[in-house]
Amino acid sequence: MTLIPNKLAPPVLPLSLVARSRLNDHFVLDERVRLLVVEAPPGYGKSTLVAERLPALEQRAAWLRLDGRDDVPRRFAEGFRAMLGELCDAPLAPLEEGAGLDDAMEAWLAALPAVAPPARLVLDGFEHLTETAILAALVTWLRHQPPWLTLTVISRRRPALGLPALRLRGELEEIGMAELAFDLEEAQTLCAEQLSFPPTRVSLERALRRTGGWAMALDWLIQRTTTRAGFDRLVDRLDGPHPDFVAWFDDLIDVGDRELLLQLGVLERFSPPLVARLLEGDGLSQRLEALEQAGLFLERPDPDDHWLRLHPLFARYLCFRRHELSLSRQRALHRRAGEAWLSLGEPALALAQLIEADDPEALAAQVEAQGPSLLAGGHFSLLARALDRLGDTRLAAAPKLALLQGWVSHAQYQFGRTRRAIDWIEAQLEAPEWQTLAAEFATLRAQLAINEGNADRAAPLAEQALTLPARYLASTPASAAAIRAEARFVQGHLEASLGEVAEVEREATRIGDDRLLLWSLCHQSETLVAQGRLQAAHDVQERALAHIERSGLDRLPVAEFLYRIRSQLLWEWQRLDESEQAALAGIAVLDRQGKRWTLQCHVSLAKLALSRGDQAQCADHVRRLRQILAEGDYHADWQANAHATLLAWWQANGDLDAVARWWQEAPPGDPQAATNHFAQCNLRNHARALTLLGRHDEAAGLLEALQRRAESLGLVTDTNRNRLCLAALAWQRGQREEGLEHLREALVLATRTGLTGSFLRLGSALPEMLIELLAGDALEPLARRHAERLLELARRQRDFTSAVRLMLDESVIADIVARPDVPELIRVSPLTRREWQILGLIHAGLSNEQIADQLSVAPTTVKTHIRSLYQKQGIRRREEAVALAADLLSRIQGE
């Protein structure tokens, strides 16, 4: 039998290869480990991983790439013998006529040396092997395999090689879907290799959540996009129902499994007992196990549990294909699934099923019964879907449903719908059935008033709610107290607010309302920031993070509040990486809720990009936040924060027309009414715009009035920021002494507040002012130390004009390669696009770390590319790389 040589070679590696060194621990050659199984559905990069890692780890290996024809004992034996011969550099006896595969395996085992350097046998495409004789022979092989040899199996299905026994004895190493899923760093590298404009981190994290890190889906995204905006649009369309994925999954699913999978598609996650409740038929547990073994995009989140879930894209595909089941059958499935989830104590999952069951009476009863707990748990989108399904006519006639509609729409910033719900309530408030919920209704009305900026109306409504008994929402008294505390904050009574919100924290702890407890901690942190006590605010945030972890709130919208204010504080301290992590965590929390919720986090990311001098990233975040702003009606706090960042962006780009347009349409404000940080921020935005537009006298008058108000109320952080605006204004007007005095006072305040980011927003004027101030003796020691640190940071800060430009772009590369006098090595060992870019950056004098930062990849990835570049061009030192790049550029430039 002729064996194609290609079957004994590893697969050819793709040009854009992502080195996955994080999986190295799975490849350790341990004498105890007999078998390494790499198992996942198609497109997870199983073969590529093994083919890339083994040479990188300098592990000897022999390959056999299997196909459907190899599921015959004699044919498999010839391939296995040839693979062994490649490893041992010696021919082995063929399978004798009439002999069994077991006999041949024993003969080959006997021919192997007892001691040899560690090596691997790789069987790629193991899912093609189903013949009992072959599998039994391999079990025999594993039992007697010499300790220097490790069998490595690459398969789409779970190999029938006695894995449970091997696992219990510690003789098995496994790499599955969870390990093979790309992480953020690997996805960034993949995009950076192939895209001229790699997506922003927030877009890439969103793509990872949608694809579950599936390499094939990520590659599908990359191949179809050339711009950041295009990538974002494609992520929005990335779904199981996309025609490309529908066709692919259709081919993958076996006809016999199709109906069972369509029925399982109604569940987010499932276990054998739950499936038995949902479906009818015999052997369901065995069929479920067979599906898992078949590699059909079923994941086991906890390897020590029986629960399974569907890969996100596969789940949405099954939802799309569910129309193949009759409508009555679908509704029956949803109804039974709802009952099953309820029996397991999962009201949110039960409600999601009842929404699809088309039973309005049962749905209304479930919403009324479970509404309070779902509301407390932050399941706003789910409740909104249920209430929309019931319709306004039913909601307006039922006090509990109207109340829930008010809270849910408020939580989703749909204040017009909240107002409509309150109109229903106020129209029927005298009816006995509605009077029962008077405390709850007063609390909702107070909440809307505070969000409309009317603290004077909110406070008495909250007081009224506290005098009435709560009969539906147990958290009503604590919520009313929280609104009263917030009203005190908005009115500028910071100490009173802080005392009241501490009481809310104690009450929330007593009644076990984890969401309200987290809100109280966040509000305390905000108040402490307003008082200039940033370290104390940070300490409260640490307590809140511990509470999130302890209570499992990390996937609920209330967690975004914490991540958002944490990102803002860390930006102020210029802990930029940590600030970015917090903002991204906030976006991840809200990913399913819709992007309108993510405004504040995008503001933080835009500020971070400004601080880093990354124009492209900042432009992307500004584009997003402007789009989100245009689509929603937001609290004054959110608007002011977003507008401050937009003004900084326009200033950095010299876009005074945009500044002028903003000022014409800006939210109005009155310094006397600026009793809180967002009203102060809004008027500071006005002053900045006036300063940029050259209307200095108006800006000065506004800032001085704003400063007096902030000082009178103890708004220390705003006092500090106003002082910085006064310093920048005076300096721009040529009033150097006045500007330095404002800066000196700001530095003194900063010894208490710790502000740093706000200082750096002064831009190029800051180092000039600091140098002049430090030359004198006007600063006390603490303020001097802060000034010295600010000067160091200001000198390191990049603006948009200092970003490194890639000297070797595609047009230059094409010109170089086309020249007749180019070095021959460039032709015979062509560089990849990424290697050309790195060569250009080496020539520009950047370190490996700076190159990694410029290309948004890991330093280890840069080292891998440099090693490849050096090998291709026979380079040994960095100086030779610089000389090569200079030589190539000189040929183009004629120098």
Short mmCIF file of C-alpha atoms in Angstrom, two decimals, residues 21 69 216 228 249 305 344 368-369 383 395 471 602 614 620 630 634 701 814 891:
data_model
loop_
_atom_site.label_atom_id
_atom_site.label_comp_id
_atom_site.label_asym_id
_atom_site.label_seq_id
_atom_site.Cartn_x
_atom_site.Cartn_y
_atom_site.Cartn_z
CA SER A 21 2.71 30.08 24.67
CA ARG A 69 -10.12 5.78 4.56
CA MET A 216 -12.66 30.49 12.79
CA ARG A 228 -12.49 49.91 12.77
CA PHE A 249 -23.79 24.54 11.04
CA ASP A 305 -20.32 19.60 37.27
CA LEU A 344 -34.97 24.68 40.30
CA GLU A 368 -46.35 40.02 39.48
CA ALA A 369 -45.10 37.15 41.65
CA LEU A 383 -38.63 42.37 32.74
CA LEU A 395 -50.08 47.31 32.36
CA ARG A 471 -46.76 46.26 50.67
CA HIS A 602 -16.81 55.02 26.52
CA ASP A 614 -3.62 57.69 20.70
CA ASP A 620 -13.18 55.65 17.60
CA ALA A 630 -27.66 61.14 20.11
CA TYR A 634 -29.36 61.05 29.85
CA GLY A 701 -16.57 85.75 35.26
CA ALA A 814 6.06 47.12 -3.06
CA ARG A 891 17.22 52.97 -2.51
#
